[in-house]
mmCIF file of C-alpha atoms and ligand atoms in Angstrom:
data_model
loop_
_atom_site.group_PDB
_atom_site.id
_atom_site.type_symbol
_atom_site.label_atom_id
_atom_site.label_comp_id
_atom_site.label_asym_id
_atom_site.label_seq_id
_atom_site.Cartn_x
_atom_site.Cartn_y
_atom_site.Cartn_z
ATOM 1 C CA UNK A 3 42.183 63.138 23.148
ATOM 2 C CA UNK A 4 43.766 64.957 26.953
ATOM 3 C CA UNK A 5 47.152 63.944 27.519
ATOM 4 C CA UNK A 6 47.166 64.346 31.405
ATOM 5 C CA UNK A 7 51.122 64.665 33.178
ATOM 6 C CA UNK A 8 51.485 64.188 36.725
ATOM 7 C CA UNK A 9 55.262 65.158 37.690
ATOM 8 C CA UNK A 10 56.067 63.372 40.963
ATOM 9 C CA UNK A 11 59.091 61.093 42.226
ATOM 10 C CA UNK A 12 60.141 59.832 45.181
ATOM 11 C CA UNK A 13 63.013 61.513 45.292
ATOM 12 C CA UNK A 14 60.490 64.652 46.432
ATOM 13 C CA UNK A 15 60.349 62.537 49.552
ATOM 14 C CA UNK A 16 63.686 62.479 50.973
ATOM 15 C CA UNK A 17 63.741 66.788 51.943
ATOM 16 C CA UNK A 18 61.903 67.715 54.598
ATOM 17 C CA UNK A 19 61.294 71.359 55.999
ATOM 18 C CA UNK A 20 61.867 71.057 59.628
ATOM 19 C CA UNK A 21 59.662 69.590 62.112
ATOM 20 C CA UNK A 22 57.806 72.418 63.469
ATOM 21 C CA UNK A 23 57.670 73.918 59.898
ATOM 22 C CA UNK A 24 54.265 74.210 58.434
ATOM 23 C CA UNK A 25 55.047 73.422 54.538
ATOM 24 C CA UNK A 26 54.584 70.266 54.690
ATOM 25 C CA UNK A 27 56.745 67.716 51.537
ATOM 26 C CA UNK A 28 54.713 64.712 52.058
ATOM 27 C CA UNK A 29 51.475 66.608 50.491
ATOM 28 C CA UNK A 30 52.499 65.586 47.071
ATOM 29 C CA UNK A 31 52.714 61.966 47.860
ATOM 30 C CA UNK A 32 50.196 61.735 50.092
ATOM 31 C CA UNK A 33 48.032 63.390 46.634
ATOM 32 C CA UNK A 34 50.006 61.124 44.126
ATOM 33 C CA UNK A 35 48.994 57.784 46.500
ATOM 34 C CA UNK A 36 45.218 58.775 46.308
ATOM 35 C CA UNK A 37 45.383 59.390 42.867
ATOM 36 C CA UNK A 38 47.199 56.215 42.254
ATOM 37 C CA UNK A 39 44.631 54.234 44.539
ATOM 38 C CA UNK A 40 42.040 55.954 41.481
ATOM 39 C CA UNK A 41 43.794 54.485 38.526
ATOM 40 C CA UNK A 42 44.502 57.878 37.747
ATOM 41 C CA UNK A 43 48.246 57.573 36.363
ATOM 42 C CA UNK A 44 47.969 55.535 33.976
ATOM 43 C CA UNK A 45 45.487 55.061 30.923
ATOM 44 C CA UNK A 46 43.425 57.227 29.032
ATOM 45 C CA UNK A 47 46.193 59.667 28.019
ATOM 46 C CA UNK A 48 47.486 60.399 32.062
ATOM 47 C CA UNK A 49 51.054 59.114 32.238
ATOM 48 C CA UNK A 50 53.530 60.142 35.098
ATOM 49 C CA UNK A 51 56.731 61.878 34.580
ATOM 50 C CA UNK A 52 59.459 62.420 37.157
ATOM 51 C CA UNK A 53 60.659 66.244 37.990
ATOM 52 C CA UNK A 54 64.262 67.108 37.122
ATOM 53 C CA UNK A 55 66.425 69.527 38.718
ATOM 54 C CA UNK A 56 66.570 72.493 37.193
ATOM 55 C CA UNK A 57 69.547 73.923 35.363
ATOM 56 C CA UNK A 58 70.863 77.515 36.764
ATOM 57 C CA UNK A 59 71.002 78.858 33.089
ATOM 58 C CA UNK A 60 67.292 78.150 33.372
ATOM 59 C CA UNK A 61 67.053 79.427 37.379
ATOM 60 C CA UNK A 62 67.956 82.650 35.996
ATOM 61 C CA UNK A 63 65.976 83.500 34.319
ATOM 62 C CA UNK A 64 64.138 84.786 36.976
ATOM 63 C CA UNK A 65 66.711 85.344 39.785
ATOM 64 C CA UNK A 66 70.122 86.682 40.113
ATOM 65 C CA UNK A 67 73.271 84.346 40.490
ATOM 66 C CA UNK A 68 75.000 86.158 43.651
ATOM 67 C CA UNK A 69 70.894 84.847 44.613
ATOM 68 C CA UNK A 70 71.928 81.605 43.933
ATOM 69 C CA UNK A 71 75.419 81.542 44.677
ATOM 70 C CA UNK A 72 74.308 82.375 48.114
ATOM 71 C CA UNK A 73 71.043 79.591 48.587
ATOM 72 C CA UNK A 74 73.477 76.583 47.778
ATOM 73 C CA UNK A 75 75.799 77.444 50.136
ATOM 74 C CA UNK A 76 73.239 78.014 52.456
ATOM 75 C CA UNK A 77 72.068 74.782 52.329
ATOM 76 C CA UNK A 78 75.240 73.788 52.264
ATOM 77 C CA UNK A 79 76.554 75.463 55.603
ATOM 78 C CA UNK A 80 77.749 78.137 54.610
ATOM 79 C CA UNK A 81 75.336 80.494 56.447
ATOM 80 C CA UNK A 82 76.033 84.484 56.514
ATOM 81 C CA UNK A 83 75.040 87.671 56.829
ATOM 82 C CA UNK A 84 73.762 88.495 53.275
ATOM 83 C CA UNK A 85 71.795 85.303 53.316
ATOM 84 C CA UNK A 86 70.086 86.472 55.956
ATOM 85 C CA UNK A 87 69.442 89.829 54.135
ATOM 86 C CA UNK A 88 68.261 87.564 51.205
ATOM 87 C CA UNK A 89 65.471 86.263 53.380
ATOM 88 C CA UNK A 90 67.223 82.673 53.784
ATOM 89 C CA UNK A 91 67.670 81.457 57.227
ATOM 90 C CA UNK A 92 64.605 83.112 58.801
ATOM 91 C CA UNK A 93 60.728 80.863 60.320
ATOM 92 C CA UNK A 94 59.924 81.258 57.823
ATOM 93 C CA UNK A 95 62.134 80.326 55.142
ATOM 94 C CA UNK A 96 64.601 78.148 57.527
ATOM 95 C CA UNK A 97 68.120 76.214 55.759
ATOM 96 C CA UNK A 98 67.117 72.737 56.371
ATOM 97 C CA UNK A 99 69.450 69.802 55.251
ATOM 98 C CA UNK A 100 69.448 69.460 50.862
ATOM 99 C CA UNK A 101 67.136 72.826 51.345
ATOM 100 C CA UNK A 102 68.974 73.322 47.133
ATOM 101 C CA UNK A 103 68.482 69.957 46.468
ATOM 102 C CA UNK A 104 64.829 70.507 46.998
ATOM 103 C CA UNK A 105 64.194 73.336 45.737
ATOM 104 C CA UNK A 106 65.800 72.965 42.479
ATOM 105 C CA UNK A 107 64.162 69.629 41.942
ATOM 106 C CA UNK A 108 60.959 70.682 42.993
ATOM 107 C CA UNK A 109 60.960 73.808 40.460
ATOM 108 C CA UNK A 110 62.589 70.868 37.852
ATOM 109 C CA UNK A 111 58.894 69.556 37.773
ATOM 110 C CA UNK A 112 57.393 72.863 36.928
ATOM 111 C CA UNK A 113 59.241 73.367 34.069
ATOM 112 C CA UNK A 114 59.623 69.774 32.929
ATOM 113 C CA UNK A 115 55.850 70.396 33.185
ATOM 114 C CA UNK A 116 55.858 73.490 30.631
ATOM 115 C CA UNK A 117 58.518 71.822 28.114
ATOM 116 C CA UNK A 118 56.008 69.217 27.629
ATOM 117 C CA UNK A 119 53.534 71.470 26.941
ATOM 118 C CA UNK A 120 55.483 73.534 24.036
ATOM 119 C CA UNK A 121 56.354 69.845 23.037
ATOM 120 C CA UNK A 122 52.973 69.366 22.949
ATOM 121 C CA UNK A 123 53.843 66.588 24.835
ATOM 122 C CA UNK A 124 50.536 67.561 27.739
ATOM 123 C CA UNK A 125 47.708 69.384 27.207
ATOM 124 C CA UNK A 126 47.301 69.616 31.685
ATOM 125 C CA UNK A 127 50.112 68.694 33.823
ATOM 126 C CA UNK A 128 50.400 68.875 37.361
ATOM 127 C CA UNK A 129 52.975 68.827 39.676
ATOM 128 C CA UNK A 130 51.273 69.068 43.733
ATOM 129 C CA UNK A 131 55.833 70.030 44.804
ATOM 130 C CA UNK A 132 55.730 73.506 43.001
ATOM 131 C CA UNK A 133 53.926 76.564 43.639
ATOM 132 C CA UNK A 134 56.466 78.002 45.602
ATOM 133 C CA UNK A 135 55.101 82.340 44.017
ATOM 134 C CA UNK A 136 56.190 84.212 47.200
ATOM 135 C CA UNK A 137 60.117 84.194 46.239
ATOM 136 C CA UNK A 138 61.420 87.192 44.548
ATOM 137 C CA UNK A 139 64.685 86.925 42.306
ATOM 138 C CA UNK A 140 66.818 88.157 44.704
ATOM 139 C CA UNK A 141 64.460 86.856 48.083
ATOM 140 C CA UNK A 142 63.371 84.012 49.871
ATOM 141 C CA UNK A 143 59.532 84.691 51.260
ATOM 142 C CA UNK A 144 56.773 82.895 52.807
ATOM 143 C CA UNK A 145 57.910 79.560 52.860
ATOM 144 C CA UNK A 146 59.373 79.917 49.113
ATOM 145 C CA UNK A 147 62.923 80.102 47.701
ATOM 146 C CA UNK A 148 63.060 79.557 44.266
ATOM 147 C CA UNK A 149 60.220 80.609 41.794
ATOM 148 C CA UNK A 150 58.757 77.765 39.700
ATOM 149 C CA UNK A 151 55.771 79.942 38.869
ATOM 150 C CA UNK A 152 57.242 82.872 37.331
ATOM 151 C CA UNK A 153 60.005 80.371 35.608
ATOM 152 C CA UNK A 154 57.273 78.640 34.070
ATOM 153 C CA UNK A 155 55.457 82.097 32.483
ATOM 154 C CA UNK A 156 58.970 83.141 31.676
ATOM 155 C CA UNK A 157 60.289 79.595 29.546
ATOM 156 C CA UNK A 158 55.778 79.842 28.253
ATOM 157 C CA UNK A 159 56.578 83.360 27.351
ATOM 158 C CA UNK A 160 59.893 83.031 25.647
ATOM 159 C CA UNK A 161 58.274 79.965 23.426
ATOM 160 C CA UNK A 162 56.090 82.895 22.680
ATOM 161 C CA UNK A 163 52.583 82.001 24.332
ATOM 162 C CA UNK A 164 50.502 84.197 25.667
ATOM 163 C CA UNK A 165 49.562 83.381 29.430
ATOM 164 C CA UNK A 166 47.554 83.791 31.828
ATOM 165 C CA UNK A 167 48.769 82.777 34.944
ATOM 166 C CA UNK A 168 45.545 82.342 37.904
ATOM 167 C CA UNK A 169 46.370 81.995 42.114
ATOM 168 C CA UNK A 170 44.102 80.798 43.711
ATOM 169 C CA UNK A 171 46.225 80.503 46.570
ATOM 170 C CA UNK A 172 45.409 82.289 50.212
ATOM 171 C CA UNK A 173 47.937 84.572 49.980
ATOM 172 C CA UNK A 174 48.849 87.242 47.195
ATOM 173 C CA UNK A 175 50.825 85.824 44.844
ATOM 174 C CA UNK A 176 53.449 88.643 44.694
ATOM 175 C CA UNK A 177 56.366 86.942 43.441
ATOM 176 C CA UNK A 178 54.756 86.354 40.708
ATOM 177 C CA UNK A 179 52.378 89.552 39.526
ATOM 178 C CA UNK A 180 55.486 91.363 40.629
ATOM 179 C CA UNK A 181 57.975 89.502 37.550
ATOM 180 C CA UNK A 182 55.019 90.654 34.883
ATOM 181 C CA UNK A 183 54.618 94.039 36.263
ATOM 182 C CA UNK A 184 55.489 95.232 33.236
ATOM 183 C CA UNK A 185 54.854 93.425 30.814
ATOM 184 C CA UNK A 186 51.574 92.420 29.163
ATOM 185 C CA UNK A 187 51.913 88.794 27.841
ATOM 186 C CA UNK A 188 51.599 87.089 30.885
ATOM 187 C CA UNK A 189 48.162 88.335 32.640
ATOM 188 C CA UNK A 190 48.551 87.485 36.435
ATOM 189 C CA UNK A 191 45.353 86.989 38.324
ATOM 190 C CA UNK A 192 45.601 86.295 42.149
ATOM 191 C CA UNK A 193 42.506 85.952 44.736
ATOM 192 C CA UNK A 194 43.705 86.110 48.128
ATOM 193 C CA UNK A 195 42.803 87.230 50.820
ATOM 194 C CA UNK A 196 42.135 90.658 52.507
ATOM 195 C CA UNK A 197 45.586 91.582 52.368
ATOM 196 C CA UNK A 198 45.056 93.813 55.783
ATOM 197 C CA UNK A 199 44.869 90.193 56.770
ATOM 198 C CA UNK A 200 47.333 88.197 56.342
ATOM 199 C CA UNK A 201 50.878 87.676 54.559
ATOM 200 C CA UNK A 202 53.027 89.633 52.648
ATOM 201 C CA UNK A 203 50.203 92.419 52.890
ATOM 202 C CA UNK A 204 50.289 92.966 49.195
ATOM 203 C CA UNK A 205 47.362 92.745 46.829
ATOM 204 C CA UNK A 206 44.307 95.309 46.538
ATOM 205 C CA UNK A 207 42.589 96.361 43.633
ATOM 206 C CA UNK A 208 44.098 99.580 42.422
ATOM 207 C CA UNK A 209 48.062 97.386 42.228
ATOM 208 C CA UNK A 210 47.306 96.781 38.105
ATOM 209 C CA UNK A 211 50.394 96.951 36.759
ATOM 210 C CA UNK A 212 52.417 99.815 35.088
ATOM 211 C CA UNK A 213 53.302 100.806 31.751
ATOM 212 C CA UNK A 214 52.837 98.210 29.069
ATOM 213 C CA UNK A 215 51.681 95.932 31.541
ATOM 214 C CA UNK A 216 49.027 98.108 32.808
ATOM 215 C CA UNK A 217 45.139 95.653 32.776
ATOM 216 C CA UNK A 218 47.165 92.701 32.790
ATOM 217 C CA UNK A 219 48.067 92.757 36.433
ATOM 218 C CA UNK A 220 44.767 91.474 38.289
ATOM 219 C CA UNK A 221 44.307 91.720 42.371
ATOM 220 C CA UNK A 222 41.075 89.973 43.861
ATOM 221 C CA UNK A 223 41.177 90.418 48.075
ATOM 222 C CA UNK A 224 38.544 88.873 49.431
ATOM 223 C CA UNK A 225 37.216 89.107 52.989
ATOM 224 C CA UNK A 226 37.484 86.483 56.187
ATOM 225 C CA UNK A 227 35.392 84.214 55.435
ATOM 226 C CA UNK A 228 34.439 84.175 52.381
ATOM 227 C CA UNK A 229 32.436 80.894 51.493
ATOM 228 C CA UNK A 230 31.896 78.892 48.283
ATOM 229 C CA UNK A 231 29.076 80.756 46.667
ATOM 230 C CA UNK A 232 30.468 84.239 47.337
ATOM 231 C CA UNK A 233 34.464 83.093 45.747
ATOM 232 C CA UNK A 234 32.473 81.833 42.637
ATOM 233 C CA UNK A 235 30.708 84.537 41.810
ATOM 234 C CA UNK A 236 33.650 87.111 41.842
ATOM 235 C CA UNK A 237 34.910 84.115 39.718
ATOM 236 C CA UNK A 238 33.040 84.631 37.289
ATOM 237 C CA UNK A 239 32.423 88.076 37.475
ATOM 238 C CA UNK A 240 36.106 88.262 37.055
ATOM 239 C CA UNK A 241 37.846 86.315 35.977
ATOM 240 C CA UNK A 242 35.857 84.561 33.724
ATOM 241 C CA UNK A 243 35.529 88.524 31.367
ATOM 242 C CA UNK A 244 39.122 88.602 31.672
ATOM 243 C CA UNK A 245 40.299 86.048 30.725
ATOM 244 C CA UNK A 246 38.193 85.308 27.686
ATOM 245 C CA UNK A 247 39.124 88.890 26.654
ATOM 246 C CA UNK A 248 42.637 87.845 27.192
ATOM 247 C CA UNK A 249 42.802 84.973 25.080
ATOM 248 C CA UNK A 250 45.795 82.962 26.542
ATOM 249 C CA UNK A 251 47.955 80.429 24.500
ATOM 250 C CA UNK A 252 48.403 78.342 27.953
ATOM 251 C CA UNK A 253 47.308 78.535 32.043
ATOM 252 C CA UNK A 254 49.211 78.020 34.787
ATOM 253 C CA UNK A 255 47.604 77.441 37.451
ATOM 254 C CA UNK A 256 48.765 77.639 41.454
ATOM 255 C CA UNK A 257 46.972 75.830 43.041
ATOM 256 C CA UNK A 258 47.681 76.416 46.813
ATOM 257 C CA UNK A 259 44.553 75.192 48.793
ATOM 258 C CA UNK A 260 45.138 76.928 52.483
ATOM 259 C CA UNK A 261 41.256 79.067 51.012
ATOM 260 C CA UNK A 262 40.056 75.771 52.036
ATOM 261 C CA UNK A 263 38.381 76.138 55.702
ATOM 262 C CA UNK A 264 40.414 74.737 58.371
ATOM 263 C CA UNK A 265 42.787 76.025 57.087
ATOM 264 C CA UNK A 266 45.113 76.745 60.159
ATOM 265 C CA UNK A 267 46.882 80.139 58.570
ATOM 266 C CA UNK A 268 44.055 81.685 57.062
ATOM 267 C CA UNK A 269 40.587 82.392 57.265
ATOM 268 C CA UNK A 270 38.161 81.398 53.964
ATOM 269 C CA UNK A 271 36.146 79.297 54.742
ATOM 270 C CA UNK A 272 36.037 77.275 51.030
ATOM 271 C CA UNK A 273 35.168 73.462 50.445
ATOM 272 C CA UNK A 274 37.351 71.943 47.729
ATOM 273 C CA UNK A 275 34.152 71.701 45.284
ATOM 274 C CA UNK A 276 35.654 75.487 44.569
ATOM 275 C CA UNK A 277 38.653 74.363 43.359
ATOM 276 C CA UNK A 278 36.898 71.854 41.020
ATOM 277 C CA UNK A 279 34.510 74.431 39.287
ATOM 278 C CA UNK A 280 37.369 76.626 38.505
ATOM 279 C CA UNK A 281 39.209 73.620 37.110
ATOM 280 C CA UNK A 282 35.969 72.342 35.156
ATOM 281 C CA UNK A 283 36.067 76.236 34.422
ATOM 282 C CA UNK A 284 39.349 76.806 32.649
ATOM 283 C CA UNK A 285 39.156 73.411 30.552
ATOM 284 C CA UNK A 286 35.926 74.766 28.819
ATOM 285 C CA UNK A 287 39.128 77.364 27.546
ATOM 286 C CA UNK A 288 40.148 74.646 25.838
ATOM 287 C CA UNK A 289 43.709 75.376 26.722
ATOM 288 C CA UNK A 290 46.879 73.723 28.020
ATOM 289 C CA UNK A 291 46.426 74.376 31.914
ATOM 290 C CA UNK A 292 50.216 73.576 33.493
ATOM 291 C CA UNK A 293 48.761 73.703 37.714
ATOM 292 C CA UNK A 294 50.952 73.414 40.838
ATOM 293 C CA UNK A 295 50.228 72.954 44.277
ATOM 294 C CA UNK A 296 51.218 75.994 46.267
ATOM 295 C CA UNK A 297 49.869 76.138 50.214
ATOM 296 C CA UNK A 298 47.638 73.698 52.646
ATOM 297 C CA UNK A 299 48.377 73.666 55.418
ATOM 298 C CA UNK A 300 45.326 71.671 56.213
ATOM 299 C CA UNK A 301 47.554 68.137 55.182
ATOM 300 C CA UNK A 302 44.351 65.642 54.780
ATOM 301 C CA UNK A 303 42.072 68.520 53.064
ATOM 302 C CA UNK A 304 45.193 70.031 50.815
ATOM 303 C CA UNK A 305 45.130 66.655 49.677
ATOM 304 C CA UNK A 306 41.838 65.561 48.678
ATOM 305 C CA UNK A 307 41.392 68.631 47.196
ATOM 306 C CA UNK A 308 44.602 68.382 45.047
ATOM 307 C CA UNK A 309 43.164 65.023 44.395
ATOM 308 C CA UNK A 310 40.152 65.918 43.147
ATOM 309 C CA UNK A 311 41.600 68.736 40.957
ATOM 310 C CA UNK A 312 43.588 65.817 39.588
ATOM 311 C CA UNK A 313 40.727 63.935 38.587
ATOM 312 C CA UNK A 314 38.478 66.891 37.176
ATOM 313 C CA UNK A 315 42.249 68.343 34.638
ATOM 314 C CA UNK A 316 42.073 63.979 33.958
ATOM 315 C CA UNK A 317 38.410 64.710 32.869
ATOM 316 C CA UNK A 318 37.151 62.178 35.460
ATOM 317 C CA UNK A 319 32.830 62.552 35.714
ATOM 318 C CA UNK A 320 32.515 65.391 37.695
ATOM 319 C CA UNK A 321 29.587 63.532 38.937
ATOM 320 C CA UNK A 322 29.474 64.333 43.121
ATOM 321 C CA UNK A 323 29.468 60.404 43.736
ATOM 322 C CA UNK A 324 31.732 59.113 40.884
ATOM 323 C CA UNK A 325 35.124 60.738 42.578
ATOM 324 C CA UNK A 326 36.003 58.845 44.480
ATOM 325 C CA UNK A 327 34.192 60.335 47.741
ATOM 326 C CA UNK A 328 37.229 63.347 47.630
ATOM 327 C CA UNK A 329 34.351 66.476 47.706
ATOM 328 C CA UNK A 330 33.857 67.924 51.090
ATOM 329 C CA UNK A 331 30.186 68.194 51.793
ATOM 330 C CA UNK A 332 28.819 71.582 51.510
ATOM 331 C CA UNK A 333 28.934 74.238 54.472
ATOM 332 C CA UNK A 334 26.263 76.187 56.547
ATOM 333 C CA UNK A 335 26.221 79.917 55.810
ATOM 334 C CA UNK A 336 24.503 81.846 58.535
ATOM 335 C CA UNK A 337 22.584 85.011 57.312
ATOM 336 C CA UNK A 338 24.690 87.230 59.194
ATOM 337 C CA UNK A 339 28.334 86.055 57.630
ATOM 338 C CA UNK A 340 25.940 85.681 54.567
ATOM 339 C CA UNK A 341 25.506 89.606 54.141
ATOM 340 C CA UNK A 342 28.497 90.986 55.545
ATOM 341 C CA UNK A 343 30.434 88.844 52.739
ATOM 342 C CA UNK A 344 28.986 89.546 50.621
ATOM 343 C CA UNK A 345 28.411 93.208 51.262
ATOM 344 C CA UNK A 346 32.649 93.518 50.714
ATOM 345 C CA UNK A 347 32.853 91.477 48.016
ATOM 346 C CA UNK A 348 30.575 93.289 45.917
ATOM 347 C CA UNK A 349 32.528 96.265 47.263
ATOM 348 C CA UNK A 350 35.598 94.822 45.699
ATOM 349 C CA UNK A 351 33.863 93.741 42.242
ATOM 350 C CA UNK A 352 33.406 97.107 41.436
ATOM 351 C CA UNK A 353 36.634 97.967 42.421
ATOM 352 C CA UNK A 354 38.268 96.114 39.965
ATOM 353 C CA UNK A 355 36.171 96.678 37.428
ATOM 354 C CA UNK A 356 36.680 99.952 37.571
ATOM 355 C CA UNK A 357 40.572 99.137 37.515
ATOM 356 C CA UNK A 358 41.092 96.582 35.115
ATOM 357 C CA UNK A 359 37.531 96.181 32.729
ATOM 358 C CA UNK A 360 38.569 99.534 30.708
ATOM 359 C CA UNK A 361 41.556 98.351 29.372
ATOM 360 C CA UNK A 362 40.493 94.641 28.216
ATOM 361 C CA UNK A 363 37.433 97.284 25.951
ATOM 362 C CA UNK A 364 35.020 95.685 29.140
HETATM 363 ZN ZN1 LIG B 15 49.470 80.468 50.517
#
């Protein structure tokens, strides 16, 4: 039986980024309200588990002691030039009340999920408050302070698991990709908008890892206007064969929802049906899946996408009508847009295959 754990507690609601900041912590609360109203937090193997603040010893598996100290001090009002040099206190990564407590609690949710998967108490877990994939060992970046996704992969790898990290946030999952750039026990695959157009400006097809990690870092940049059918074509031609060849023990899935049409920070045109399709593909591997939130700056669209993803992760019938009206309507695509996107996508598929596939006998 599927054991599906939703990670949430009201304690997360105590923290907010500044009001003018695009990152809205209320998305987790709203997602939780929808899935709760659908009865999807209990029964049939489903449960809700609160996050626990991640311990310093866990955080140090990825972040430096100097950085953690500086972040905590900044959060307590002791801000200095060193903090600014680490990206703390910038427009993207402002200091706000309870910043450190929030970052550690949200990260703790992902850590709890990883532990539940290792112990066998969960085979599906979702922390909508996680997914801070841009943070570096000594750097706050792109609204992210502590990299829960990288920490989850580290913890799972330490438990002897082969980890597949899949990142569908519209921005390159740089913090996680570079954490495992030299390793072959954690494969990272990031689908994102063309880095020439979008933060953080990395994630080109030729960034494939180094040393032992060569061929285990996969970057799939996508053109402006990428729509569902085109996205799924790349997913099926690149991600599916690579995941099959890699044969992971566990999947960590960063489900930033900022690739959805209407996101104010990006330029792709997906509907949430893509996320449902991807979750179904991932479930077909029969391995545990740790899903996190991430970006997503149209709050209502993001919340619906995450609620839909949870319903699919829970194994609720994926028929179009059965998911409480959570699915987006299909978007029409002009033939001109279709041609433009498809030609760029064909080139991406060829480049990624040429750079990566031979390392996996594909
Ligand atoms: Zn993003």
